[in-house]
PDB file of N, CA and C in Angstrom:
ATOM      1  N   UNK A   1       6.427 -17.133  24.984  1.00 87.00           N
ATOM      2  CA  UNK A   1       5.132 -17.003  24.349  1.00 87.00           C
ATOM      3  C   UNK A   1       4.813 -15.531  24.071  1.00 87.00           C
ATOM      4  N   UNK A   2       5.121 -14.675  25.012  1.00 91.00           N
ATOM      5  CA  UNK A   2       4.852 -13.253  24.848  1.00 91.00           C
ATOM      6  C   UNK A   2       5.725 -12.678  23.734  1.00 91.00           C
ATOM      7  N   UNK A   3       6.976 -13.148  23.656  1.00 95.00           N
ATOM      8  CA  UNK A   3       7.871 -12.668  22.606  1.00 95.00           C
ATOM      9  C   UNK A   3       7.374 -13.068  21.218  1.00 95.00           C
ATOM     10  N   UNK A   4       6.858 -14.273  21.092  1.00 95.00           N
ATOM     11  CA  UNK A   4       6.310 -14.732  19.813  1.00 95.00           C
ATOM     12  C   UNK A   4       5.116 -13.866  19.441  1.00 95.00           C
ATOM     13  N   UNK A   5       4.269 -13.570  20.404  1.00 96.00           N
ATOM     14  CA  UNK A   5       3.097 -12.717  20.161  1.00 96.00           C
ATOM     15  C   UNK A   5       3.536 -11.331  19.680  1.00 96.00           C
ATOM     16  N   UNK A   6       4.558 -10.765  20.303  1.00 96.00           N
ATOM     17  CA  UNK A   6       5.037  -9.432  19.908  1.00 96.00           C
ATOM     18  C   UNK A   6       5.561  -9.437  18.472  1.00 96.00           C
ATOM     19  N   UNK A   7       6.261 -10.496  18.108  1.00 97.00           N
ATOM     20  CA  UNK A   7       6.794 -10.592  16.746  1.00 97.00           C
ATOM     21  C   UNK A   7       5.645 -10.679  15.737  1.00 97.00           C
ATOM     22  N   UNK A   8       4.658 -11.512  16.022  1.00 96.00           N
ATOM     23  CA  UNK A   8       3.497 -11.612  15.135  1.00 96.00           C
ATOM     24  C   UNK A   8       2.781 -10.269  15.031  1.00 96.00           C
ATOM     25  N   UNK A   9       2.585  -9.603  16.149  1.00 96.00           N
ATOM     26  CA  UNK A   9       1.866  -8.332  16.136  1.00 96.00           C
ATOM     27  C   UNK A   9       2.616  -7.273  15.345  1.00 96.00           C
ATOM     28  N   UNK A  10       3.920  -7.290  15.421  1.00 97.00           N
ATOM     29  CA  UNK A  10       4.720  -6.346  14.640  1.00 97.00           C
ATOM     30  C   UNK A  10       4.644  -6.705  13.148  1.00 97.00           C
ATOM     31  N   UNK A  11       4.651  -7.989  12.845  1.00 96.00           N
ATOM     32  CA  UNK A  11       4.626  -8.437  11.448  1.00 96.00           C
ATOM     33  C   UNK A  11       3.304  -8.102  10.770  1.00 96.00           C
ATOM     34  N   UNK A  12       2.192  -8.212  11.489  1.00 97.00           N
ATOM     35  CA  UNK A  12       0.895  -7.997  10.843  1.00 97.00           C
ATOM     36  C   UNK A  12       0.547  -6.529  10.647  1.00 97.00           C
ATOM     37  N   UNK A  13       1.264  -5.635  11.294  1.00 97.00           N
ATOM     38  CA  UNK A  13       1.002  -4.205  11.087  1.00 97.00           C
ATOM     39  C   UNK A  13       2.032  -3.577  10.140  1.00 97.00           C
ATOM     40  N   UNK A  14       2.955  -4.383   9.625  1.00 96.00           N
ATOM     41  CA  UNK A  14       3.972  -3.907   8.689  1.00 96.00           C
ATOM     42  C   UNK A  14       3.539  -4.275   7.271  1.00 96.00           C
ATOM     43  N   UNK A  15       3.389  -3.281   6.391  1.00 96.00           N
ATOM     44  CA  UNK A  15       2.925  -3.581   5.035  1.00 96.00           C
ATOM     45  C   UNK A  15       4.003  -4.289   4.203  1.00 96.00           C
ATOM     46  N   UNK A  16       3.951  -5.612   4.187  1.00 94.00           N
ATOM     47  CA  UNK A  16       4.914  -6.411   3.453  1.00 94.00           C
ATOM     48  C   UNK A  16       4.203  -7.382   2.513  1.00 94.00           C
ATOM     49  N   UNK A  17       4.981  -8.072   1.714  1.00 92.00           N
ATOM     50  CA  UNK A  17       4.456  -8.981   0.700  1.00 92.00           C
ATOM     51  C   UNK A  17       3.609 -10.112   1.294  1.00 92.00           C
ATOM     52  N   UNK A  18       3.984 -10.638   2.419  1.00 94.00           N
ATOM     53  CA  UNK A  18       3.297 -11.796   2.998  1.00 94.00           C
ATOM     54  C   UNK A  18       2.416 -11.437   4.190  1.00 94.00           C
ATOM     55  N   UNK A  19       1.847 -10.247   4.203  1.00 96.00           N
ATOM     56  CA  UNK A  19       1.071  -9.816   5.370  1.00 96.00           C
ATOM     57  C   UNK A  19      -0.170 -10.695   5.574  1.00 96.00           C
ATOM     58  N   UNK A  20      -0.789 -11.177   4.490  1.00 96.00           N
ATOM     59  CA  UNK A  20      -1.963 -12.053   4.649  1.00 96.00           C
ATOM     60  C   UNK A  20      -1.581 -13.373   5.303  1.00 96.00           C
ATOM     61  N   UNK A  21      -0.433 -13.935   4.890  1.00 97.00           N
ATOM     62  CA  UNK A  21       0.022 -15.194   5.492  1.00 97.00           C
ATOM     63  C   UNK A  21       0.387 -14.987   6.960  1.00 97.00           C
ATOM     64  N   UNK A  22       1.005 -13.857   7.277  1.00 97.00           N
ATOM     65  CA  UNK A  22       1.326 -13.563   8.679  1.00 97.00           C
ATOM     66  C   UNK A  22       0.049 -13.477   9.510  1.00 97.00           C
ATOM     67  N   UNK A  23      -1.002 -12.884   8.950  1.00 97.00           N
ATOM     68  CA  UNK A  23      -2.268 -12.767   9.673  1.00 97.00           C
ATOM     69  C   UNK A  23      -2.860 -14.149   9.940  1.00 97.00           C
ATOM     70  N   UNK A  24      -2.870 -15.018   8.943  1.00 97.00           N
ATOM     71  CA  UNK A  24      -3.403 -16.379   9.148  1.00 97.00           C
ATOM     72  C   UNK A  24      -2.590 -17.137  10.195  1.00 97.00           C
ATOM     73  N   UNK A  25      -1.273 -17.004  10.128  1.00 97.00           N
ATOM     74  CA  UNK A  25      -0.416 -17.666  11.119  1.00 97.00           C
ATOM     75  C   UNK A  25      -0.669 -17.116  12.523  1.00 97.00           C
ATOM     76  N   UNK A  26      -0.850 -15.807  12.607  1.00 97.00           N
ATOM     77  CA  UNK A  26      -1.124 -15.182  13.905  1.00 97.00           C
ATOM     78  C   UNK A  26      -2.467 -15.649  14.460  1.00 97.00           C
ATOM     79  N   UNK A  27      -3.481 -15.732  13.621  1.00 97.00           N
ATOM     80  CA  UNK A  27      -4.786 -16.242  14.066  1.00 97.00           C
ATOM     81  C   UNK A  27      -4.655 -17.663  14.611  1.00 97.00           C
ATOM     82  N   UNK A  28      -3.951 -18.511  13.885  1.00 97.00           N
ATOM     83  CA  UNK A  28      -3.757 -19.899  14.332  1.00 97.00           C
ATOM     84  C   UNK A  28      -2.993 -19.950  15.645  1.00 97.00           C
ATOM     85  N   UNK A  29      -1.965 -19.111  15.771  1.00 97.00           N
ATOM     86  CA  UNK A  29      -1.176 -19.074  17.001  1.00 97.00           C
ATOM     87  C   UNK A  29      -2.044 -18.670  18.188  1.00 97.00           C
ATOM     88  N   UNK A  30      -2.777 -17.575  18.055  1.00 96.00           N
ATOM     89  CA  UNK A  30      -3.603 -17.094  19.170  1.00 96.00           C
ATOM     90  C   UNK A  30      -4.693 -18.099  19.536  1.00 96.00           C
ATOM     91  N   UNK A  31      -5.310 -18.705  18.536  1.00 96.00           N
ATOM     92  CA  UNK A  31      -6.358 -19.686  18.824  1.00 96.00           C
ATOM     93  C   UNK A  31      -5.794 -20.938  19.487  1.00 96.00           C
ATOM     94  N   UNK A  32      -4.550 -21.275  19.200  1.00 96.00           N
ATOM     95  CA  UNK A  32      -3.953 -22.444  19.835  1.00 96.00           C
ATOM     96  C   UNK A  32      -3.579 -22.168  21.297  1.00 96.00           C
ATOM     97  N   UNK A  33      -3.330 -20.902  21.619  1.00 94.00           N
ATOM     98  CA  UNK A  33      -2.968 -20.548  22.992  1.00 94.00           C
ATOM     99  C   UNK A  33      -4.212 -20.439  23.857  1.00 94.00           C
ATOM    100  N   UNK A  34      -5.149 -19.588  23.442  1.00 93.00           N
ATOM    101  CA  UNK A  34      -6.372 -19.382  24.223  1.00 93.00           C
ATOM    102  C   UNK A  34      -7.426 -18.750  23.330  1.00 93.00           C
ATOM    103  N   UNK A  35      -8.541 -19.432  23.161  1.00 94.00           N
ATOM    104  CA  UNK A  35      -9.600 -18.905  22.299  1.00 94.00           C
ATOM    105  C   UNK A  35     -10.206 -17.622  22.870  1.00 94.00           C
ATOM    106  N   UNK A  36     -10.350 -17.538  24.180  1.00 94.00           N
ATOM    107  CA  UNK A  36     -10.941 -16.351  24.800  1.00 94.00           C
ATOM    108  C   UNK A  36     -10.036 -15.129  24.608  1.00 94.00           C
ATOM    109  N   UNK A  37      -8.755 -15.307  24.860  1.00 94.00           N
ATOM    110  CA  UNK A  37      -7.803 -14.221  24.679  1.00 94.00           C
ATOM    111  C   UNK A  37      -7.645 -13.880  23.192  1.00 94.00           C
ATOM    112  N   UNK A  38      -7.691 -14.891  22.347  1.00 95.00           N
ATOM    113  CA  UNK A  38      -7.540 -14.686  20.907  1.00 95.00           C
ATOM    114  C   UNK A  38      -8.634 -13.788  20.359  1.00 95.00           C
ATOM    115  N   UNK A  39      -9.846 -13.984  20.825  1.00 95.00           N
ATOM    116  CA  UNK A  39     -10.968 -13.192  20.327  1.00 95.00           C
ATOM    117  C   UNK A  39     -10.731 -11.701  20.551  1.00 95.00           C
ATOM    118  N   UNK A  40     -10.261 -11.338  21.725  1.00 95.00           N
ATOM    119  CA  UNK A  40     -10.002  -9.936  22.037  1.00 95.00           C
ATOM    120  C   UNK A  40      -8.813  -9.382  21.270  1.00 95.00           C
ATOM    121  N   UNK A  41      -7.739 -10.143  21.232  1.00 95.00           N
ATOM    122  CA  UNK A  41      -6.532  -9.664  20.545  1.00 95.00           C
ATOM    123  C   UNK A  41      -6.742  -9.560  19.033  1.00 95.00           C
ATOM    124  N   UNK A  42      -7.429 -10.541  18.466  1.00 96.00           N
ATOM    125  CA  UNK A  42      -7.661 -10.508  17.026  1.00 96.00           C
ATOM    126  C   UNK A  42      -8.570  -9.345  16.642  1.00 96.00           C
ATOM    127  N   UNK A  43      -9.572  -9.071  17.455  1.00 96.00           N
ATOM    128  CA  UNK A  43     -10.446  -7.933  17.148  1.00 96.00           C
ATOM    129  C   UNK A  43      -9.703  -6.611  17.308  1.00 96.00           C
ATOM    130  N   UNK A  44      -8.714  -6.567  18.190  1.00 97.00           N
ATOM    131  CA  UNK A  44      -7.904  -5.351  18.368  1.00 97.00           C
ATOM    132  C   UNK A  44      -6.960  -5.139  17.189  1.00 97.00           C
ATOM    133  N   UNK A  45      -6.364  -6.216  16.683  1.00 97.00           N
ATOM    134  CA  UNK A  45      -5.353  -6.095  15.634  1.00 97.00           C
ATOM    135  C   UNK A  45      -5.909  -6.206  14.217  1.00 97.00           C
ATOM    136  N   UNK A  46      -7.135  -6.627  14.055  1.00 97.00           N
ATOM    137  CA  UNK A  46      -7.683  -6.771  12.712  1.00 97.00           C
ATOM    138  C   UNK A  46      -7.737  -5.441  11.946  1.00 97.00           C
ATOM    139  N   UNK A  47      -8.176  -4.329  12.536  1.00 97.00           N
ATOM    140  CA  UNK A  47      -8.138  -3.060  11.780  1.00 97.00           C
ATOM    141  C   UNK A  47      -6.714  -2.637  11.405  1.00 97.00           C
ATOM    142  N   UNK A  48      -5.759  -2.905  12.279  1.00 97.00           N
ATOM    143  CA  UNK A  48      -4.360  -2.565  11.995  1.00 97.00           C
ATOM    144  C   UNK A  48      -3.833  -3.420  10.841  1.00 97.00           C
ATOM    145  N   UNK A  49      -4.205  -4.695  10.845  1.00 97.00           N
ATOM    146  CA  UNK A  49      -3.807  -5.605   9.766  1.00 97.00           C
ATOM    147  C   UNK A  49      -4.422  -5.150   8.443  1.00 97.00           C
ATOM    148  N   UNK A  50      -5.710  -4.798   8.459  1.00 98.00           N
ATOM    149  CA  UNK A  50      -6.378  -4.367   7.230  1.00 98.00           C
ATOM    150  C   UNK A  50      -5.752  -3.093   6.678  1.00 98.00           C
ATOM    151  N   UNK A  51      -5.345  -2.205   7.566  1.00 98.00           N
ATOM    152  CA  UNK A  51      -4.680  -0.980   7.130  1.00 98.00           C
ATOM    153  C   UNK A  51      -3.323  -1.308   6.495  1.00 98.00           C
ATOM    154  N   UNK A  52      -2.555  -2.184   7.117  1.00 97.00           N
ATOM    155  CA  UNK A  52      -1.253  -2.583   6.571  1.00 97.00           C
ATOM    156  C   UNK A  52      -1.424  -3.252   5.212  1.00 97.00           C
ATOM    157  N   UNK A  53      -2.446  -4.069   5.075  1.00 97.00           N
ATOM    158  CA  UNK A  53      -2.709  -4.741   3.795  1.00 97.00           C
ATOM    159  C   UNK A  53      -3.078  -3.717   2.719  1.00 97.00           C
ATOM    160  N   UNK A  54      -3.883  -2.727   3.069  1.00 97.00           N
ATOM    161  CA  UNK A  54      -4.265  -1.688   2.109  1.00 97.00           C
ATOM    162  C   UNK A  54      -3.059  -0.853   1.693  1.00 97.00           C
ATOM    163  N   UNK A  55      -2.202  -0.512   2.647  1.00 97.00           N
ATOM    164  CA  UNK A  55      -0.995   0.256   2.338  1.00 97.00           C
ATOM    165  C   UNK A  55      -0.085  -0.545   1.421  1.00 97.00           C
ATOM    166  N   UNK A  56       0.076  -1.824   1.692  1.00 96.00           N
ATOM    167  CA  UNK A  56       0.918  -2.666   0.840  1.00 96.00           C
ATOM    168  C   UNK A  56       0.379  -2.704  -0.587  1.00 96.00           C
ATOM    169  N   UNK A  57      -0.924  -2.886  -0.731  1.00 95.00           N
ATOM    170  CA  UNK A  57      -1.515  -2.961  -2.069  1.00 95.00           C
ATOM    171  C   UNK A  57      -1.358  -1.642  -2.816  1.00 95.00           C
ATOM    172  N   UNK A  58      -1.484  -0.523  -2.115  1.00 95.00           N
ATOM    173  CA  UNK A  58      -1.296   0.785  -2.741  1.00 95.00           C
ATOM    174  C   UNK A  58       0.156   0.973  -3.182  1.00 95.00           C
ATOM    175  N   UNK A  59       1.086   0.611  -2.330  1.00 94.00           N
ATOM    176  CA  UNK A  59       2.508   0.726  -2.687  1.00 94.00           C
ATOM    177  C   UNK A  59       2.869  -0.187  -3.839  1.00 94.00           C
ATOM    178  N   UNK A  60       2.262  -1.351  -3.861  1.00 93.00           N
ATOM    179  CA  UNK A  60       2.555  -2.338  -4.896  1.00 93.00           C
ATOM    180  C   UNK A  60       2.240  -1.783  -6.283  1.00 93.00           C
ATOM    181  N   UNK A  61       1.189  -0.959  -6.403  1.00 91.00           N
ATOM    182  CA  UNK A  61       0.837  -0.353  -7.683  1.00 91.00           C
ATOM    183  C   UNK A  61       1.988   0.498  -8.217  1.00 91.00           C
ATOM    184  N   UNK A  62       2.604   1.277  -7.328  1.00 90.00           N
ATOM    185  CA  UNK A  62       3.681   2.158  -7.753  1.00 90.00           C
ATOM    186  C   UNK A  62       4.969   1.393  -8.040  1.00 90.00           C
ATOM    187  N   UNK A  63       5.292   0.446  -7.204  1.00 89.00           N
ATOM    188  CA  UNK A  63       6.532  -0.315  -7.373  1.00 89.00           C
ATOM    189  C   UNK A  63       6.455  -1.193  -8.616  1.00 89.00           C
ATOM    190  N   UNK A  64       5.267  -1.683  -8.909  1.00 86.00           N
ATOM    191  CA  UNK A  64       5.097  -2.551 -10.079  1.00 86.00           C
ATOM    192  C   UNK A  64       5.423  -1.812 -11.376  1.00 86.00           C
ATOM    193  N   UNK A  65       5.207  -0.500 -11.406  1.00 85.00           N
ATOM    194  CA  UNK A  65       5.433   0.286 -12.615  1.00 85.00           C
ATOM    195  C   UNK A  65       6.899   0.676 -12.824  1.00 85.00           C
ATOM    196  N   UNK A  66       7.755   0.449 -11.860  1.00 85.00           N
ATOM    197  CA  UNK A  66       9.160   0.830 -11.971  1.00 85.00           C
ATOM    198  C   UNK A  66       9.900  -0.176 -12.849  1.00 85.00           C
ATOM    199  N   UNK A  67      10.669   0.350 -13.784  1.00 82.00           N
ATOM    200  CA  UNK A  67      11.534  -0.507 -14.602  1.00 82.00           C
ATOM    201  C   UNK A  67      12.885  -0.581 -13.889  1.00 82.00           C
ATOM    202  N   UNK A  68      13.148  -1.688 -13.230  1.00 82.00           N
ATOM    203  CA  UNK A  68      14.342  -1.834 -12.407  1.00 82.00           C
ATOM    204  C   UNK A  68      15.611  -2.019 -13.233  1.00 82.00           C
ATOM    205  N   UNK A  69      15.475  -2.173 -14.544  1.00 83.00           N
ATOM    206  CA  UNK A  69      16.641  -2.371 -15.400  1.00 83.00           C
ATOM    207  C   UNK A  69      17.166  -1.077 -16.015  1.00 83.00           C
ATOM    208  N   UNK A  70      16.512   0.041 -15.741  1.00 79.00           N
ATOM    209  CA  UNK A  70      16.970   1.322 -16.270  1.00 79.00           C
ATOM    210  C   UNK A  70      18.217   1.785 -15.537  1.00 79.00           C
ATOM    211  N   UNK A  71      19.080   2.476 -16.263  1.00 73.00           N
ATOM    212  CA  UNK A  71      20.285   3.037 -15.678  1.00 73.00           C
ATOM    213  C   UNK A  71      20.004   4.509 -15.373  1.00 73.00           C
ATOM    214  N   UNK A  72      20.353   4.953 -14.201  1.00 71.00           N
ATOM    215  CA  UNK A  72      20.133   6.335 -13.811  1.00 71.00           C
ATOM    216  C   UNK A  72      21.309   7.176 -14.284  1.00 71.00           C
ATOM    217  N   UNK A  73      20.996   8.259 -14.967  1.00 67.00           N
ATOM    218  CA  UNK A  73      22.032   9.195 -15.431  1.00 67.00           C
ATOM    219  C   UNK A  73      21.612  10.604 -15.027  1.00 67.00           C
ATOM    220  N   UNK A  74      22.571  11.501 -14.895  1.00 65.00           N
ATOM    221  CA  UNK A  74      22.232  12.892 -14.571  1.00 65.00           C
ATOM    222  C   UNK A  74      21.403  13.514 -15.693  1.00 65.00           C
ATOM    223  N   UNK A  75      20.625  14.551 -15.387  1.00 65.00           N
ATOM    224  CA  UNK A  75      19.786  15.190 -16.404  1.00 65.00           C
ATOM    225  C   UNK A  75      20.612  15.739 -17.568  1.00 65.00           C
ATOM    226  N   UNK A  76      20.051  15.713 -18.762  1.00 65.00           N
ATOM    227  CA  UNK A  76      20.728  16.227 -19.946  1.00 65.00           C
ATOM    228  C   UNK A  76      20.936  17.730 -19.795  1.00 65.00           C
ATOM    229  N   UNK A  77      22.114  18.192 -20.125  1.00 61.00           N
ATOM    230  CA  UNK A  77      22.420  19.608 -20.046  1.00 61.00           C
ATOM    231  C   UNK A  77      23.178  19.997 -18.793  1.00 61.00           C
ATOM    232  N   UNK A  78      23.157  19.146 -17.765  1.00 63.00           N
ATOM    233  CA  UNK A  78      23.932  19.451 -16.568  1.00 63.00           C
ATOM    234  C   UNK A  78      25.399  19.119 -16.847  1.00 63.00           C
ATOM    235  N   UNK A  79      26.320  19.769 -16.122  1.00 63.00           N
ATOM    236  CA  UNK A  79      27.750  19.482 -16.365  1.00 63.00           C
ATOM    237  C   UNK A  79      28.084  18.000 -16.258  1.00 63.00           C
ATOM    238  N   UNK A  80      27.527  17.328 -15.272  1.00 61.00           N
ATOM    239  CA  UNK A  80      27.807  15.889 -15.143  1.00 61.00           C
ATOM    240  C   UNK A  80      27.158  15.121 -16.283  1.00 61.00           C
ATOM    241  N   UNK A  81      25.976  15.542 -16.706  1.00 55.00           N
ATOM    242  CA  UNK A  81      25.289  14.878 -17.806  1.00 55.00           C
ATOM    243  C   UNK A  81      26.062  14.976 -19.091  1.00 55.00           C
ATOM    244  N   UNK A  82      26.649  16.146 -19.358  1.00 57.00           N
ATOM    245  CA  UNK A  82      27.435  16.341 -20.567  1.00 57.00           C
ATOM    246  C   UNK A  82      28.704  15.503 -20.528  1.00 57.00           C
ATOM    247  N   UNK A  83      29.361  15.433 -19.367  1.00 59.00           N
ATOM    248  CA  UNK A  83      30.575  14.629 -19.264  1.00 59.00           C
ATOM    249  C   UNK A  83      30.289  13.149 -19.445  1.00 59.00           C
ATOM    250  N   UNK A  84      29.115  12.700 -19.048  1.00 54.00           N
ATOM    251  CA  UNK A  84      28.743  11.294 -19.251  1.00 54.00           C
ATOM    252  C   UNK A  84      28.577  11.005 -20.731  1.00 54.00           C
ATOM    253  N   UNK A  85      28.029  11.961 -21.466  1.00 54.00           N
ATOM    254  CA  UNK A  85      27.808  11.758 -22.897  1.00 54.00           C
ATOM    255  C   UNK A  85      29.110  11.637 -23.686  1.00 54.00           C
ATOM    256  N   UNK A  86      30.160  12.320 -23.236  1.00 58.00           N
ATOM    257  CA  UNK A  86      31.410  12.349 -23.986  1.00 58.00           C
ATOM    258  C   UNK A  86      32.494  11.447 -23.409  1.00 58.00           C
ATOM    259  N   UNK A  87      32.121  10.413 -22.699  1.00 55.00           N
ATOM    260  CA  UNK A  87      33.119   9.470 -22.167  1.00 55.00           C
ATOM    261  C   UNK A  87      33.546   8.484 -23.190  1.00 55.00           C
TER     262      UNK A  87
END
């Protein structure tokens, strides 16, 4: 039980795609174990979860703008760049 709690706690503070779902699952898990203990733990981890969610949303803005289909080449004018042009 303690190991499951540790995994949930690590998951909800990591800014990932499914952080909201992890938070809901963690709330359900804690409430199923003990409502009294859940109240304290959830209030302790809620600010950490909100921070992770905010970080994820901020990162998502930058990652969304990346064109993943572009090919990376050396800068024009560098020796490697010139050799790439004349292959």
